[in-house]
Short mmCIF file of C-alpha atoms in Angstrom, two decimals:
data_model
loop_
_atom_site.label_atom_id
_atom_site.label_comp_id
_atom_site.label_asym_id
_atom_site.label_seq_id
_atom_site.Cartn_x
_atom_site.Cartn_y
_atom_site.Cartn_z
CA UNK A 1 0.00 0.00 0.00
CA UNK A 2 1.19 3.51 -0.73
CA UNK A 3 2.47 5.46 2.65
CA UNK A 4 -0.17 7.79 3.92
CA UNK A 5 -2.98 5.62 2.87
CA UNK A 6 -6.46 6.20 4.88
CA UNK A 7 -8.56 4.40 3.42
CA UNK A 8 -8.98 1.29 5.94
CA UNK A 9 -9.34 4.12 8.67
CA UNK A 10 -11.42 7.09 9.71
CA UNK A 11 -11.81 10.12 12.69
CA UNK A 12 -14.79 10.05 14.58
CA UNK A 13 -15.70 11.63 18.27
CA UNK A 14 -14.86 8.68 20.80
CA UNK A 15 -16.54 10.96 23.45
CA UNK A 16 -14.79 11.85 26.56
CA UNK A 17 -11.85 10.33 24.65
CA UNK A 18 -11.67 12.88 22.53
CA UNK A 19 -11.47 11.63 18.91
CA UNK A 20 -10.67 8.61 17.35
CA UNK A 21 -9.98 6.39 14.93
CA UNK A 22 -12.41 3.11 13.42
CA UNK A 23 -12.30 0.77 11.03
CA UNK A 24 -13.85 1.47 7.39
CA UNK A 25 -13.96 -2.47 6.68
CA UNK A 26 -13.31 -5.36 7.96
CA UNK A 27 -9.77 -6.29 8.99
CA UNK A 28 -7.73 -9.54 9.30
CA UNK A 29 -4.78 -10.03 11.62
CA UNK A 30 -1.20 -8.71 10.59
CA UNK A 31 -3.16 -6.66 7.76
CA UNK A 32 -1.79 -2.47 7.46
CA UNK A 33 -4.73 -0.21 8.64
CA UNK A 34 -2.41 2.81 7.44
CA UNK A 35 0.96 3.75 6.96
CA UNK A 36 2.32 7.14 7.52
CA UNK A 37 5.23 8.92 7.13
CA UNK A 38 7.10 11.43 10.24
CA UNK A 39 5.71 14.75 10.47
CA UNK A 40 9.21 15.73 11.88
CA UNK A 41 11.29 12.99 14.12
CA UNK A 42 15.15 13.37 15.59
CA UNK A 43 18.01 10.98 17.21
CA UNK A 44 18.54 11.46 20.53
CA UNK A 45 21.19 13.26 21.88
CA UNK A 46 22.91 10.73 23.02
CA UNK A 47 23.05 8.40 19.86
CA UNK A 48 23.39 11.03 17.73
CA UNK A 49 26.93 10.07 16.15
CA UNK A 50 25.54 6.18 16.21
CA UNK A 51 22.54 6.19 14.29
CA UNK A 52 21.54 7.79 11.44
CA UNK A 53 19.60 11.20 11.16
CA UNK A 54 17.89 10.02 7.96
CA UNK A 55 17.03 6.34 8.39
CA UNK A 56 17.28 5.74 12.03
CA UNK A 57 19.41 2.83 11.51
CA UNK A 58 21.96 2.14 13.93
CA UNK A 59 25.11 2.28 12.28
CA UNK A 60 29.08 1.73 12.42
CA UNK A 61 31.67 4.89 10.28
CA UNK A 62 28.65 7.37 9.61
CA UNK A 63 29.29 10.21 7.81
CA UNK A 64 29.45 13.93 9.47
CA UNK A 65 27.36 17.00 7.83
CA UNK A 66 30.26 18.94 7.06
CA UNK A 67 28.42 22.37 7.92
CA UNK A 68 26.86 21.52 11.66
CA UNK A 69 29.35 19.02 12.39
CA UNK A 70 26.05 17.27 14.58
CA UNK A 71 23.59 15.13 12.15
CA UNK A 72 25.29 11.64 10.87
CA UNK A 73 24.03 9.83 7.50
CA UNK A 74 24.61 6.28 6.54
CA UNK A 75 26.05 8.13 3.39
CA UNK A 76 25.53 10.60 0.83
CA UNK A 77 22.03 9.49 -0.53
CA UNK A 78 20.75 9.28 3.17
CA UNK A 79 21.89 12.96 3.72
CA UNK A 80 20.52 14.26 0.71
CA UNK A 81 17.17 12.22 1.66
CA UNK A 82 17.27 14.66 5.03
CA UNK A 83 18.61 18.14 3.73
CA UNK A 84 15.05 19.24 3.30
CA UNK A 85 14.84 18.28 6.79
CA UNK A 86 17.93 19.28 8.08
CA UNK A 87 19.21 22.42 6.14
CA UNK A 88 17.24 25.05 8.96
CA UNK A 89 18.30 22.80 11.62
CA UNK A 90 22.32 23.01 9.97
CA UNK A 91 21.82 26.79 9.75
CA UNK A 92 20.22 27.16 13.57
CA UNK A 93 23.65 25.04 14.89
CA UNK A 94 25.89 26.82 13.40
CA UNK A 95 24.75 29.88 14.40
CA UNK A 96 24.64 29.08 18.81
CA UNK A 97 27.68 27.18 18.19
CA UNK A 98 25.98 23.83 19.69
CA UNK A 99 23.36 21.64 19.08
CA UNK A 100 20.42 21.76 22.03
CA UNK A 101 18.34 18.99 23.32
CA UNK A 102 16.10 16.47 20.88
CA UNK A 103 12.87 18.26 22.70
CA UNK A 104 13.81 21.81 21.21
CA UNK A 105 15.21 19.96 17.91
CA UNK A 106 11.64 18.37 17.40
CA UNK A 107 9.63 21.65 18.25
CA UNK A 108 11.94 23.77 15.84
CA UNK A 109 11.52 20.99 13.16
CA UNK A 110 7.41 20.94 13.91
CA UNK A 111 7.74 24.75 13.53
CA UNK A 112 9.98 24.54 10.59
CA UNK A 113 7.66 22.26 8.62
CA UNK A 114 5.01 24.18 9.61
CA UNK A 115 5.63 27.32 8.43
CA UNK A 116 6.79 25.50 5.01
CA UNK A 117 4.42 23.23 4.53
CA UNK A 118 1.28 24.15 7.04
CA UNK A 119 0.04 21.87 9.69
CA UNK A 120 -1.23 19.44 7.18
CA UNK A 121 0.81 17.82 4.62
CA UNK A 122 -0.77 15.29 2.51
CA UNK A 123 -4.62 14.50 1.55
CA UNK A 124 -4.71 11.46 3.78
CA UNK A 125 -3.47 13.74 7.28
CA UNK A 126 -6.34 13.73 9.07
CA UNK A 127 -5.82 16.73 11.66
CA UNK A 128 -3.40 19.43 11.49
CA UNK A 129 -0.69 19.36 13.81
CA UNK A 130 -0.62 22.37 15.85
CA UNK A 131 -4.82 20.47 16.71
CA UNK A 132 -2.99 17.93 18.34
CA UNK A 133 -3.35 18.20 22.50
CA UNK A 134 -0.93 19.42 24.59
CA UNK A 135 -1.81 18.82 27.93
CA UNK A 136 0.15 22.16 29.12
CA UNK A 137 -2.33 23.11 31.93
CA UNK A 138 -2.26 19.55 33.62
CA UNK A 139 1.43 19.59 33.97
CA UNK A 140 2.98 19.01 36.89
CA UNK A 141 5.04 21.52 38.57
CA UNK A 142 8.31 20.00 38.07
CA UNK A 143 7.21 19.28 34.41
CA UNK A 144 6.14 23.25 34.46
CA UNK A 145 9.76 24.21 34.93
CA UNK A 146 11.47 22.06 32.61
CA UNK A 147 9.12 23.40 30.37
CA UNK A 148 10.47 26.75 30.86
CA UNK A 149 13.64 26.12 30.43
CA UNK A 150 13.08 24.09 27.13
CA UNK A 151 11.16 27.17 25.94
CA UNK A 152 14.11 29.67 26.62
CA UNK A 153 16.50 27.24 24.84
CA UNK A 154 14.64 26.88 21.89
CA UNK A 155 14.06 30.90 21.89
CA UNK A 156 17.89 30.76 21.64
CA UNK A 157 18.04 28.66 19.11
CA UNK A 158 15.39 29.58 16.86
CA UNK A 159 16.51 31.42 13.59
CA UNK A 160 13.57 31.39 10.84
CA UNK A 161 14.08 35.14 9.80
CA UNK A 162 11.62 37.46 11.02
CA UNK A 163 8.67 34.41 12.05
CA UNK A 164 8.64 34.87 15.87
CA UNK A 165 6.26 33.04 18.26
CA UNK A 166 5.05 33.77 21.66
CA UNK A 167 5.72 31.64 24.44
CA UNK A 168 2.28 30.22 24.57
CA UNK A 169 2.88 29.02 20.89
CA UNK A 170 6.24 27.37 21.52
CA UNK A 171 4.78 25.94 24.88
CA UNK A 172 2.06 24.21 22.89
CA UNK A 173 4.28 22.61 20.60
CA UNK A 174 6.41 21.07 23.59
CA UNK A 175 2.98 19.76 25.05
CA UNK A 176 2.13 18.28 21.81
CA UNK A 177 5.69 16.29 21.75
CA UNK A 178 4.99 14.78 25.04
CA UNK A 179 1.71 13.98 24.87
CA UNK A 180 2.30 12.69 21.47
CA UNK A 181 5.51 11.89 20.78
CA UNK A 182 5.98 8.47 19.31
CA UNK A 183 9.64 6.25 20.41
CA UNK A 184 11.60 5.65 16.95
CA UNK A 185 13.54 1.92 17.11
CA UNK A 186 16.41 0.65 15.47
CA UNK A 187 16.32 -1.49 12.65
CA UNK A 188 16.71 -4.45 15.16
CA UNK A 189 14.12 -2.97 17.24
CA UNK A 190 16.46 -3.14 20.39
CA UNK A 191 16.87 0.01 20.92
CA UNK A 192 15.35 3.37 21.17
CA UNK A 193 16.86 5.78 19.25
CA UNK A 194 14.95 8.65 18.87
CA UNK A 195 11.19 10.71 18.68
CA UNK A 196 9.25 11.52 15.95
CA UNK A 197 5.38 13.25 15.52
CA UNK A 198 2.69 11.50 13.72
CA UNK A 199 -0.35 12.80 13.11
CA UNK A 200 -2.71 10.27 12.24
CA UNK A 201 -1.55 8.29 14.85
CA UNK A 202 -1.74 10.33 17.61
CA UNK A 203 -5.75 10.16 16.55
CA UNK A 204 -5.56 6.45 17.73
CA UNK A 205 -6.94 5.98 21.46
CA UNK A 206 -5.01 3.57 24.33
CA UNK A 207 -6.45 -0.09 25.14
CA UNK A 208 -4.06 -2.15 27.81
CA UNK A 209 -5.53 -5.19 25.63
CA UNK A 210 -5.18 -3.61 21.56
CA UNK A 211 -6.38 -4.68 18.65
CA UNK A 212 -3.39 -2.90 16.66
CA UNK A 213 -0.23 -2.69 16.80
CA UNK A 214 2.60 0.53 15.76
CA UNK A 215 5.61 -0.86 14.11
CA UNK A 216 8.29 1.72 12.83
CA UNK A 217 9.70 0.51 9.22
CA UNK A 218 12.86 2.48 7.98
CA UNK A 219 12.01 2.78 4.71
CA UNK A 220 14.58 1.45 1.64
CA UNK A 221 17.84 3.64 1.42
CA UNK A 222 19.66 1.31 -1.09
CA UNK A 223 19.01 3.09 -4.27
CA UNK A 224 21.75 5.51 -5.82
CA UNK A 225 19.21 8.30 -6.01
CA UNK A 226 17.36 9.72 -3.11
CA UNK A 227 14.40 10.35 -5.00
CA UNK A 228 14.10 6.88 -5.24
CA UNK A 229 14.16 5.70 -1.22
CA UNK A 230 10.93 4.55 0.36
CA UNK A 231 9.99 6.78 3.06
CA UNK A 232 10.43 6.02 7.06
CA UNK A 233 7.17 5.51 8.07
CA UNK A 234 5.10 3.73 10.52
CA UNK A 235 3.00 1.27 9.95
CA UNK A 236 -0.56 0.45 11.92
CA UNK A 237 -0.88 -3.37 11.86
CA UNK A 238 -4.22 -4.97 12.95
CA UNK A 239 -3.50 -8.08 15.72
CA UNK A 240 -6.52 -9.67 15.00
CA UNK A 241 -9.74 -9.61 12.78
CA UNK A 242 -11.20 -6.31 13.22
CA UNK A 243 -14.89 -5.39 12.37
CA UNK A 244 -16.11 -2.75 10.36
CA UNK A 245 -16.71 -0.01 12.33
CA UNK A 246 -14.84 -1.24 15.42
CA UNK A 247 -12.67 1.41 17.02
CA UNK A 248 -8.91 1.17 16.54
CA UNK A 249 -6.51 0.71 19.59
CA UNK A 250 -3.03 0.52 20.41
CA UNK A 251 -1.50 0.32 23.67
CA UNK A 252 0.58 3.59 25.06
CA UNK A 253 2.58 1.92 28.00
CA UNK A 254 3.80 -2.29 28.20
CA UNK A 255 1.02 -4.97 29.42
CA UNK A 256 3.31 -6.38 32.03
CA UNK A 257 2.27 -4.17 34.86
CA UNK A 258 -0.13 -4.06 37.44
CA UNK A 259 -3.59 -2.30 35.86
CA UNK A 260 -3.01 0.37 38.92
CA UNK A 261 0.80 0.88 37.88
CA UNK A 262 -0.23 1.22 34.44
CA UNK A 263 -3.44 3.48 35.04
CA UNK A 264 -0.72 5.68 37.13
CA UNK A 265 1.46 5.95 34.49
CA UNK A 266 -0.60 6.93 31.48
CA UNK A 267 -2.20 9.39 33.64
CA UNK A 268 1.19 10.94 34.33
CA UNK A 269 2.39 11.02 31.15
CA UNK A 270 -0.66 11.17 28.97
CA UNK A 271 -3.51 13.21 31.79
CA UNK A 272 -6.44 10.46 31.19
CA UNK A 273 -7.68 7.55 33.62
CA UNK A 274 -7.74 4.21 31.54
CA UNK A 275 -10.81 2.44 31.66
CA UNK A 276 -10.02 -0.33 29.61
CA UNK A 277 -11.57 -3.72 30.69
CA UNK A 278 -8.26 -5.06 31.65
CA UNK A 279 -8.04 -2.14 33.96
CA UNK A 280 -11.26 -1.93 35.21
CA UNK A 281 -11.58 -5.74 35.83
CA UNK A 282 -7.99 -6.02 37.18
CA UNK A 283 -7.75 -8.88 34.84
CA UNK A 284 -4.26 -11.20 34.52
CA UNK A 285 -3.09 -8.70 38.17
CA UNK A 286 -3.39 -12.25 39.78
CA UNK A 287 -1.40 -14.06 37.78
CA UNK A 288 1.63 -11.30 37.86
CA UNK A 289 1.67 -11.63 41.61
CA UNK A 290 0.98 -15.32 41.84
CA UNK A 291 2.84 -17.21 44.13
CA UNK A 292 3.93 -20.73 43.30
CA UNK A 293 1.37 -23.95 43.12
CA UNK A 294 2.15 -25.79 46.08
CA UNK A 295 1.22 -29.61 46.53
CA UNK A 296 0.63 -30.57 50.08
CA UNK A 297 1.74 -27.84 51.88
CA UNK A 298 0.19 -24.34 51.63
CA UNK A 299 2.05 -21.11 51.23
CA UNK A 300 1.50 -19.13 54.15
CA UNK A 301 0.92 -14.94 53.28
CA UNK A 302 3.83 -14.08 55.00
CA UNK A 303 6.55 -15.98 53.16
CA UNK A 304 5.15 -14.68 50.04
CA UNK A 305 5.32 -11.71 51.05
CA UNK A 306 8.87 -11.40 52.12
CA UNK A 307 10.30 -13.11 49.29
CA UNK A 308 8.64 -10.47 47.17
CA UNK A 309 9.91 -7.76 48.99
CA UNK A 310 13.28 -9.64 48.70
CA UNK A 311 13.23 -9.90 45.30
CA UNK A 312 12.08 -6.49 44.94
CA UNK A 313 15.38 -5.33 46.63
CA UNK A 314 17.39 -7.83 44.65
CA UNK A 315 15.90 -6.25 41.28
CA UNK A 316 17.10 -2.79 42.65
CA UNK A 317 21.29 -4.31 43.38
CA UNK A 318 20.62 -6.54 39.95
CA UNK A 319 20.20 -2.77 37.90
CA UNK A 320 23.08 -0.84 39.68
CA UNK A 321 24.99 -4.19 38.66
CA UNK A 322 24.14 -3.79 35.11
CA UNK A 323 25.13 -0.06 35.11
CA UNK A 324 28.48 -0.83 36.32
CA UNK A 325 28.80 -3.30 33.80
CA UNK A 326 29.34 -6.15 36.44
CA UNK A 327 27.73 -8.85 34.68
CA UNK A 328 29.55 -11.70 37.27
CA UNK A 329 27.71 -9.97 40.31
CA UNK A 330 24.33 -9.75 37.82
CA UNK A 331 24.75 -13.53 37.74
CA UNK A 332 25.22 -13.90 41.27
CA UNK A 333 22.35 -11.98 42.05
CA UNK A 334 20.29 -13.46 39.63
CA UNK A 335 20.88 -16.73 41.11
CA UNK A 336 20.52 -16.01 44.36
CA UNK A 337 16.66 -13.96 43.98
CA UNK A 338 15.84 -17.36 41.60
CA UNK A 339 16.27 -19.35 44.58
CA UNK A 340 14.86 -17.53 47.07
CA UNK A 341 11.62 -17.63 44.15
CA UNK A 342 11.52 -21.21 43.82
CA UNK A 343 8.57 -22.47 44.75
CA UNK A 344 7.13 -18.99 45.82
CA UNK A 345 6.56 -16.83 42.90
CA UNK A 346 4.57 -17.98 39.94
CA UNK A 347 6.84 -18.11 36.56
CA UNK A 348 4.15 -15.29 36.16
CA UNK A 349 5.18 -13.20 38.57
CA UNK A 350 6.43 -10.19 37.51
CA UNK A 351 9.34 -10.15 39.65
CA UNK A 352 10.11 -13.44 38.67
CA UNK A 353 9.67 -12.85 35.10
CA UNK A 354 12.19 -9.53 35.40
CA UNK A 355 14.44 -11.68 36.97
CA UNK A 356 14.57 -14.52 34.14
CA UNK A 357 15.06 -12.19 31.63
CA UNK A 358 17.62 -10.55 32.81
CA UNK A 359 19.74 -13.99 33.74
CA UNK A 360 18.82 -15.16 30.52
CA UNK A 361 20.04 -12.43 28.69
CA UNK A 362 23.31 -12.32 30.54
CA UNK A 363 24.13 -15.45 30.35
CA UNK A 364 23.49 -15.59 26.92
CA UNK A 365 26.17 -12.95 26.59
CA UNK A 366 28.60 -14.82 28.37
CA UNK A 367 27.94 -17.95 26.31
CA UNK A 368 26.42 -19.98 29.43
CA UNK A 369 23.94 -21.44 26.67
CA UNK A 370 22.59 -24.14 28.53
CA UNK A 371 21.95 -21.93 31.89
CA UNK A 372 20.64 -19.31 29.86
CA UNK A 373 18.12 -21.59 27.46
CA UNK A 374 16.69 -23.04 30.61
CA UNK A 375 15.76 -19.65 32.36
CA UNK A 376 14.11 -18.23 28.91
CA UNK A 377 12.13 -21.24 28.17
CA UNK A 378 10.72 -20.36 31.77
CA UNK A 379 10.05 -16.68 30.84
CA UNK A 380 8.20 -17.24 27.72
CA UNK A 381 6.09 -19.85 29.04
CA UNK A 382 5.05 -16.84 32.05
CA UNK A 383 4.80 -14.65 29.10
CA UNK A 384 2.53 -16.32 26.86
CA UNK A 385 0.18 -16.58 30.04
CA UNK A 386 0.05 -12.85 30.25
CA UNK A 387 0.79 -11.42 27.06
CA UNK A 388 -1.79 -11.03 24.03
CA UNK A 389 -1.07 -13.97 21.17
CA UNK A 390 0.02 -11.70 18.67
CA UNK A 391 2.52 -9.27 20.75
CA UNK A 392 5.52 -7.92 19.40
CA UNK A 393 7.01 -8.02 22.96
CA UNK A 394 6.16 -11.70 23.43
CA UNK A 395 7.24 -12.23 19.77
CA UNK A 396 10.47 -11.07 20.12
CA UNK A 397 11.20 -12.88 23.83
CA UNK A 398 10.13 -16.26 21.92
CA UNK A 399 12.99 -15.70 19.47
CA UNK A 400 15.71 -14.84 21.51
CA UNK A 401 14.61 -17.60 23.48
CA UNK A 402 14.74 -19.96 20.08
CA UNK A 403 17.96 -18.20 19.24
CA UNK A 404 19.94 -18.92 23.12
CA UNK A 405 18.54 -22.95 22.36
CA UNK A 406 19.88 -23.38 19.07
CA UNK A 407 23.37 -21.86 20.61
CA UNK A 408 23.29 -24.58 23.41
CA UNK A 409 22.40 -26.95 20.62
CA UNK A 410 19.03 -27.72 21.24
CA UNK A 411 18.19 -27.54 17.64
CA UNK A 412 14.17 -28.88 18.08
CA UNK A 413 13.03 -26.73 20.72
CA UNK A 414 15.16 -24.10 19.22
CA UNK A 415 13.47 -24.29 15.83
CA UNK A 416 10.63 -24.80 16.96
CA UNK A 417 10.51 -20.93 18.97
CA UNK A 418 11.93 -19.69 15.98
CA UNK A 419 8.96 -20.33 13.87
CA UNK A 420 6.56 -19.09 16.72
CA UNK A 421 8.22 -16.46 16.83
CA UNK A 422 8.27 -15.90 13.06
CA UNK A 423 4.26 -16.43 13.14
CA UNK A 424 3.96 -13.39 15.42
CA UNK A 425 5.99 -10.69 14.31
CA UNK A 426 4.44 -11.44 10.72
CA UNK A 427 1.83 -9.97 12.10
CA UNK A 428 3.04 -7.58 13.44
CA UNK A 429 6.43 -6.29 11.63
CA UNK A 430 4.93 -7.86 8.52
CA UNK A 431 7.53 -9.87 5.68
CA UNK A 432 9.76 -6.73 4.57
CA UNK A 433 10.53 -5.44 8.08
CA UNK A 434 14.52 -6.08 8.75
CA UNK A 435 13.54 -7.94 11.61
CA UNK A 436 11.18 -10.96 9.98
CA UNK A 437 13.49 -10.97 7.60
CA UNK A 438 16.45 -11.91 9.88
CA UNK A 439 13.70 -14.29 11.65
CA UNK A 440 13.14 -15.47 8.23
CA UNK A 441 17.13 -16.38 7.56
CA UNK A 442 17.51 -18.12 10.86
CA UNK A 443 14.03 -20.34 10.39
CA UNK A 444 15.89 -22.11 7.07
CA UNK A 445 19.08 -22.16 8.68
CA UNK A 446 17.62 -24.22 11.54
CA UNK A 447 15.75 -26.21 9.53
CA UNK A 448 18.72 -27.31 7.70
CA UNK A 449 20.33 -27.90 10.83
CA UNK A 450 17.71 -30.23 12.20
CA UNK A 451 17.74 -32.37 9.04
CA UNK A 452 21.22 -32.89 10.28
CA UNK A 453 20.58 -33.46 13.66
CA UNK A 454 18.17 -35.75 13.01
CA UNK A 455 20.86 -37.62 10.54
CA UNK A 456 23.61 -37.62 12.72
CA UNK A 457 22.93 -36.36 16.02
CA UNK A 458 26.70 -36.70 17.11
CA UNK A 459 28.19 -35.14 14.35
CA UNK A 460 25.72 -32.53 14.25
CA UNK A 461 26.96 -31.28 17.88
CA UNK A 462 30.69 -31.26 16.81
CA UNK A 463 29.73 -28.90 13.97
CA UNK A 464 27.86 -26.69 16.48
CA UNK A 465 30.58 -26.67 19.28
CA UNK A 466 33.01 -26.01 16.53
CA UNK A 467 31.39 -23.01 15.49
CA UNK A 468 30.34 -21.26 19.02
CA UNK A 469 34.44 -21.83 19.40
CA UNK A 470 35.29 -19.99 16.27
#
């Protein structure tokens, strides 16, 4: 489908939700309600020389504007892509000598496009941006004053000619990038690299429990000519079959928290009280603070509750860990909250759960395989309790799960989460997305490895140790 494209979707008043967004037919599962290019988007600051101001790929030996010295490109054709982008940004750099924070980069971008191309810039752009809500007058105090100070640095920075705005223009344009700003991936979708706008999408209302899903797919930068690239865009995947006329949803903050922890949240950082039957009804809250199924002897309230408020401790030494970048004391510490767990806290617990995949992970990295294969296996079975089918979050735990077997050479169950996890992100990254297509790679590659397993299941695990030596 062309980027931009409306025609599955349309605005309507969702009442004291404001407006939203329903379905013009009926959907299936993993089909593209819409796709839609940024409005404006940046890195952030701190990946700025590490992935690309163009694609938003994470990249090794970018290339430097040679004007601003700030903005990196995979190479020419991905600059050239961004100069229409870029060029008032290059000028407004050079000029303060420095580049300022990604909030006052996006509002002078908004701005910038605004005053070039008006709030609205294609057919299929529902509402014009500067509509958007801001939220300003249900900020926080703390949030007040950082809003202040964001507005004087962007007055510093700003340098379209004689086009001035007041503060209570600028301010609305900062409320309208928190409120609405959407996260920008990398191409592995492992990292958070950056914020863009999105109109359309910012039209689509919050469900804990979706029916869509947002994927962010870079575009094509491979051709010689820039005219040429597919846009960056996301993309607005259904999860399931969707009537015609049903409302579309997506989901603002991660399932895999408490409904009050969640309701907290979005009303923090997006001022509304979710309603949602998942909040309302508390439903799956038991199962992420289960404690363990117990035959013959029953739990008593008490132990439960200390080893939760142990392991709730434990999490807290487990993260300074990882910050220091002492992954033997992680280990120790993931250990040692596992056991106290054992036969406590469901495998649905989200303590637990935090704990596995953070053991798993790190043993992964230090090529404990077999540790680290056991301890996911556990995590996605908790997962697949909680999580919605067709989650991109429970898609991608399922194949690093599949990926840490086949590295201990447990090629069946291996394969096997490798094409579950295929299934899923179909759905939602869809067959062109870098990611499926990796997932795609390492599905044949471990199907060829089973025939051989199956052959010669001695020889097979030679071959394997061989290569994890190499």
């Amino acid at each position: 489908m062309t980027v931009g494209n409306m025609e599955s979707a349309e605005l309507f008043d969702a009442g004291k939700k404001g407006r939203g967004l329903r379905a013009t037919k009926e959907l299936n599962a993993g089909e593209v309600v819409f796709a839609e290019p940024s409005f404006s988007a940046v890195v952030f600051d701190s990946l700025a020389t590490q992935v690309c101001h163009s694609c938003f790929r994470h990249q090794a030996n970018l290339h430097r504007c040679a004007q601003c010295k700030f903005a990196h490109y995979c190479n020419r054709t991905c600059q050239t892509a961004c100069w229409d982008e870029h060029k008032q940004e290059c000028g407004a750099i050079r000029k303060i000598g420095k580049a300022p924070s990604e909030s006052v980069r996006l509002a002078a971008r908004v701005l910038w496009r605004i005053h070039k191309d008006t709030g609205i810039v294609s057919d299929s752009q529902l509402v014009s941006v500067d509509q958007l809500e801001d939220h300003v007058a249900d900020l926080p105090e703390e949030d007040g004053k950082k809003l202040k100070i964001d507005v004087h640095s962007f007055l510093e920075y700003w340098s379209y000619g004689r086009k001035q705005h007041s503060v209570e223009d600028i301010s609305h344009i900062f409320g309208i990038i928190k409120c609405n700003g959407f996260t920008l991936s990398d191409q592995k979708g492992l990292q958070a690299v950056g914020v863009g706008l999105f109109p359309n999408l910012c039209l689509v209302n919050h469900n804990c429990w979706p029916n869509c899903t947002v994927i962010l797919n870079h575009g094509n930068q491979s051709a010689v000519s820039s005219a040429l690239h597919s846009q960056r865009r996301i993309e607005l995947r259904a999860l399931e079959k969707i009537a015609e006329g049903e409302e579309l949803t997506v989901s603002y903050v991660d399932f895999l928290s408490l409904s009050a922890d969640r309701q907290k949240k979005l009303k923090e950082n997006f001022h509304f009280d979710c309603t949602c039957e998942h909040c309302s009804q508390h439903i799956k809250d038991d199962l992420m603070m289960a404690a363990a199924e117990s035959e013959g002897n029953k739990l008593s309230a008490d132990t439960v509750k200390e080893v939760t408020a142990f392991s709730k401790e434990c999490l807290e030494k487990i993260e300074m860990a990882r910050v220091d970048r002492d992954y033997q004391e992680v280990v120790k510490l993931c250990r040692e909250c596992l056991q106290k767990q054992e036969n406590v806290l469901a495998d649905t617990h989200l303590y637990k759960l935090r704990v596995l995949s953070i053991a798993s992970e790190v043993l992964s990295f230090a090529q404990s395989f077999a540790e680290a294969a056991g301890l996911a296996r556990r995590m996605v079975e908790g997962y697949k309790k909680l999580y919605h089918p067709n989650n991109a979050q429970l898609g991608m735990a399922i194949m690093r799960a599949g990926i840490t077997h086949w590295h201990a050479g447990q090629i069946e169950v291996g394969h096997g989460m490798i094409c579950k996890a295929y299934r899923i992100l179909m759905f939602t990254h869809g067959p062109n997305h870098a990611i499926t297509r990796d997932l795609e790679s390492m599905r044949r590659q471990t199907e060829l490895e089973l025939k051989m397993f199956k052959q010669n299941e001695q020889g097979y695990h030679a071959m394997k140790d061989a290569a994890l030596k190499k």
